[in-house]
Every structure is written in structure tokens, then in C-alpha cells.
XYZ file of C-alpha atoms in Angstrom:
257
model
C 0.087 -0.363 0.018
C 1.002 3.427 -0.393
C 0.307 6.780 1.646
C -2.989 7.300 0.019
C -4.445 3.946 0.197
C -3.100 3.489 4.077
C -4.959 6.704 4.741
C -8.710 5.534 2.559
C -8.265 1.913 4.238
C -7.928 3.052 7.756
C -10.403 5.743 7.026
C -13.261 3.170 6.188
C -12.753 0.720 9.179
C -12.811 4.070 11.739
C -16.142 4.929 9.693
C -17.205 1.734 9.532
C -16.687 1.353 13.772
C -19.063 4.496 13.804
C -22.947 3.731 12.859
C -24.015 7.054 12.436
C -21.224 8.078 10.074
C -21.444 5.139 8.045
C -21.883 5.962 4.422
C -20.052 9.795 4.863
C -17.900 10.138 1.173
C -14.319 9.904 1.265
C -12.856 13.091 -0.367
C -10.606 12.853 -2.942
C -9.469 15.956 -1.025
C -5.723 14.839 0.680
C -5.802 17.337 3.009
C -9.662 16.673 3.981
C -8.795 12.674 3.765
C -6.038 13.681 6.321
C -8.933 16.082 8.679
C -11.811 13.004 8.025
C -8.674 10.401 9.210
C -7.316 12.420 12.621
C -10.899 13.757 13.414
C -11.586 10.016 13.064
C -9.465 8.978 15.200
C -9.417 11.762 17.577
C -13.120 10.881 18.974
C -12.353 6.674 18.712
C -13.156 5.635 22.193
C -10.531 3.512 24.228
C -11.531 -0.056 22.371
C -10.208 -3.364 20.461
C -8.540 -2.872 16.956
C -7.606 -5.687 14.573
C -3.959 -6.463 14.403
C -4.372 -5.610 10.422
C -6.075 -2.214 11.451
C -2.175 -1.319 13.714
C -0.107 -2.556 10.762
C -1.966 -0.091 8.178
C -1.682 2.587 10.628
C 1.762 2.068 11.929
C 3.103 2.475 8.263
C 0.608 4.910 7.576
C 2.206 7.406 10.956
C 5.319 6.433 10.507
C 5.690 7.406 6.911
C 3.683 11.051 7.527
C 6.143 11.683 10.901
C 9.197 10.691 8.634
C 7.056 13.162 6.146
C 7.275 15.633 8.747
C 10.777 15.781 9.411
C 12.410 13.860 12.752
C 14.870 16.239 14.467
C 17.859 15.482 17.041
C 19.983 16.552 19.751
C 22.283 16.971 16.758
C 19.941 19.941 15.337
C 19.472 21.957 18.213
C 22.004 25.438 19.363
C 22.499 24.284 23.133
C 21.638 27.486 25.229
C 23.390 26.284 28.474
C 25.646 22.976 29.134
C 22.596 19.922 29.037
C 19.649 23.020 27.654
C 17.943 23.506 24.241
C 15.139 25.232 23.039
C 13.630 23.827 19.875
C 10.446 25.831 18.574
C 8.121 23.749 16.526
C 5.819 20.827 16.773
C 7.086 18.322 19.352
C 6.233 15.435 17.653
C 8.934 15.478 15.470
C 11.765 14.948 18.380
C 13.621 12.262 18.352
C 14.374 12.154 22.000
C 14.277 10.450 24.809
C 11.158 11.169 25.935
C 8.300 14.210 25.592
C 5.992 15.620 28.102
C 2.803 15.611 27.555
C -0.012 18.580 29.160
C -2.453 15.837 28.925
C -5.516 16.810 31.157
C -6.726 15.050 33.802
C -8.985 11.963 32.041
C -5.543 11.423 30.799
C -6.263 9.690 27.513
C -6.338 12.315 25.358
C -8.021 15.312 23.639
C -11.791 14.179 21.687
C -12.128 16.891 20.141
C -11.764 16.700 16.422
C -8.435 18.304 15.037
C -7.746 20.350 18.091
C -4.507 22.200 18.249
C -3.667 21.237 22.032
C -1.028 18.905 22.174
C -2.655 15.964 23.666
C -4.519 15.994 20.323
C -1.382 15.945 18.255
C 0.746 13.647 20.836
C -2.348 11.024 20.282
C -2.638 11.594 16.654
C 0.804 10.676 15.805
C 1.151 7.915 18.400
C -1.684 6.846 17.133
C -4.751 4.459 18.614
C -2.190 2.595 20.944
C -1.949 5.083 22.793
C -4.992 5.891 24.146
C -5.288 2.460 24.874
C -2.796 2.076 26.873
C -3.116 5.360 28.469
C -6.812 4.046 29.396
C -5.761 0.509 30.820
C -3.450 2.818 33.606
C -6.235 5.270 34.515
C -8.657 1.935 34.698
C -6.210 0.545 37.290
C -5.856 3.588 39.014
C -9.312 4.551 39.566
C -9.348 8.261 40.053
C -8.446 10.706 37.946
C -5.118 11.861 37.515
C -4.426 14.633 40.495
C -2.302 18.196 39.174
C 0.946 17.827 39.254
C 1.757 14.236 38.568
C 2.895 12.123 35.735
C 3.694 9.016 33.936
C 5.483 7.332 31.460
C 4.368 5.107 28.167
C 5.749 3.918 25.521
C 5.594 6.338 22.284
C 4.764 4.041 20.328
C 4.569 5.268 16.075
C 6.306 8.430 17.380
C 9.928 8.860 17.243
C 10.976 9.685 20.290
C 10.960 6.916 23.194
C 8.614 7.761 25.504
C 5.604 9.767 26.279
C 5.202 11.308 30.478
C 1.838 13.115 30.693
C 1.571 15.667 33.312
C -1.157 17.593 34.541
C -0.777 20.920 34.885
C -2.951 23.934 37.193
C -5.873 25.703 35.395
C -6.074 29.698 35.663
C -9.301 30.686 35.939
C -8.584 34.318 37.285
C -5.961 35.438 39.339
C -2.439 33.658 39.641
C -2.077 31.916 43.262
C 1.153 30.495 45.214
C -1.013 27.279 44.788
C -1.165 27.271 41.108
C 2.940 28.366 41.111
C 3.185 24.777 43.217
C 1.355 23.050 41.089
C 3.385 24.202 37.962
C 6.753 23.240 39.377
C 5.839 19.957 40.828
C 4.962 18.642 37.206
C 8.570 19.927 35.940
C 9.884 17.810 38.749
C 7.721 14.896 38.461
C 8.575 14.632 34.656
C 12.298 15.067 35.517
C 11.815 12.275 38.450
C 10.465 9.566 36.436
C 12.124 10.176 33.320
C 15.645 9.343 35.470
C 14.058 6.369 36.918
C 13.132 5.150 33.615
C 17.170 6.469 32.445
C 16.216 8.287 29.724
C 18.285 10.726 28.887
C 16.956 13.199 26.930
C 13.822 15.403 27.940
C 10.823 18.320 26.037
C 8.967 19.742 27.736
C 5.878 21.681 26.369
C 5.089 25.083 27.708
C 2.556 23.550 30.573
C -0.432 25.046 31.518
C 0.155 28.209 29.336
C -2.538 27.288 26.492
C -6.159 26.443 27.656
C -4.594 25.697 31.022
C -4.512 29.925 30.987
C -1.216 30.164 33.135
C 1.157 33.620 32.220
C 3.543 32.972 29.522
C 6.854 34.217 31.060
C 5.724 33.443 35.016
C 5.444 30.044 33.725
C 8.631 29.795 31.957
C 10.623 31.083 34.699
C 9.172 28.423 36.822
C 10.201 25.872 34.384
C 13.705 26.808 33.918
C 14.013 27.187 37.472
C 13.351 23.997 38.766
C 14.970 22.118 35.936
C 18.124 23.993 37.081
C 17.479 23.295 41.161
C 16.626 19.999 40.211
C 19.887 19.049 38.123
C 22.068 20.939 40.423
C 20.324 18.833 43.538
C 20.632 16.003 41.827
C 23.805 16.278 39.196
C 21.195 14.399 36.576
C 22.840 14.623 33.227
C 19.580 14.493 31.771
C 19.709 16.737 29.118
C 16.087 19.205 28.592
C 14.237 20.764 25.912
C 12.301 23.766 25.821
C 9.738 23.097 22.962
C 7.685 26.622 21.924
C 5.624 27.336 19.346
C 5.136 30.881 19.207
C 7.379 33.270 19.111
C 6.055 34.980 22.081
C 7.656 31.831 24.529
C 10.889 31.271 21.755
C 11.946 35.249 23.423
C 11.039 34.687 26.726
C 12.990 31.485 27.006
C 16.403 33.086 25.166
C 15.650 35.723 27.342
C 15.995 33.895 30.393
C 18.611 31.629 29.394
C 20.844 33.736 27.709
């Protein structure tokens, strides 16, 4: 199969799972096919799926990830010792682990083609990631508390692991509690990474999107927490601060020199 054949196969199988969408016409326009496939993956609830589907999906996603361009540490500039900044799509990074800003349900974003990092990571990792997270959460039996972290395989992403953490939601005035919770997110991710033996970790800008944490203060907490952790533990882990907006890149470059 080529990519177009794989994409149509995946769309057809996912449509078959959704009785209300059966009969939906698949466009001949590639961009519309991609939008439909991602939407169907996003709304799919955790559950069993055939080995044939997974085989085709994995081939499709791995090729799609290669087409986007895989980025390693060698492609980045070291800003300070063991600290890097990368502006762009975190799902392109071939590092030890990338950090996902998850919600308390921990099984991904179900809004079709939503532009949050949780949606992007689950889309390009494949449906296995949602199933894996669902198994963890069923065993846990309660929603994930703010400030903790869990590690999972990365499946079709170029990184080795995904570390999921739930950041604080700022509604109204920023409080000391919000700041402590955000610092806990960064430290928990680092502790999990060290425990597994991950040699590099890429942090997204946790809580600064729809969770409304002020960007500058979030970056200050991120950089301070990482530096303190490395000093206290003598950790050699390499840390990448992943940004998507010019504003955040400017802030991190200012803070890190």
C-alpha cells in the first residue's frame, strides 16, 4: 500500500466503527482525507482494534512522521550546558521522552483536530496510546491529580517515551498554589525520566494554552525547577524547552541567555 491507500483503508475501518457516520463520502482531496482521518482517530473511544488496522496505521503514521521531518539533539543549539530550545512540533523530536500536557482523564483530547498538544501527540502516536493510557487509568480508578506524571511508550512517535502530566488550570488570579503545582509538574516529569533512565526530555509549555497560566511566569518556573533539579541530583539529563510561539521563544531565550 502507498500512503493514499493506507489513509483510505484507515478511514473506512474507522467509519465502520461509527454507525452514525456510515455512508460518509471520502473526498479525493488529500487535505480533506487527512482531516477526516485525524478526526475519526480523535473521537475513537478506547477499545480493541484489529492487528491489520494497527499494521496499516503504524506504517502510515511512521511515514507521515518521516515526511514531517525528524529532529534530534544534533539539530539543536545548546543554550546552556545540557539545555536546549526547540521551536516547532514536539512530535518531530527524536529524544528520550517528550512531555504531554494532559487533562485529568489522561486518555487524550477527543475534540476533532483540536490544536492542543494532547491531541497532536495522541494523533501521531496512534490509537495504541489512548488504549494504553485507558488501561492505566482504569487500574488507578480515579482522575490524575495535578502536578504528577506518568510515563508510557511513544508507539509511532520518534521519541522513546511520552511523559504525561496534568498542569494547573488558572481561572482568575494566579496563586502560589498554581505556581507550586506547575513546579511539581516539571519535577515529577524529571523524576520519572531519571527513574527510567531517559537521557533527554522535551518539555512543552505546560498550562500556558487553554489552562491560562501566564507565559512568562510559567517559563520562569520551568527553567528554575529544571536548574534546581539538576543541581540537587547531579542529573546529566538533557532538557529541551519546546516552544511554538515567537512570544515563548523570546521569553526562554531571555531567561536562559
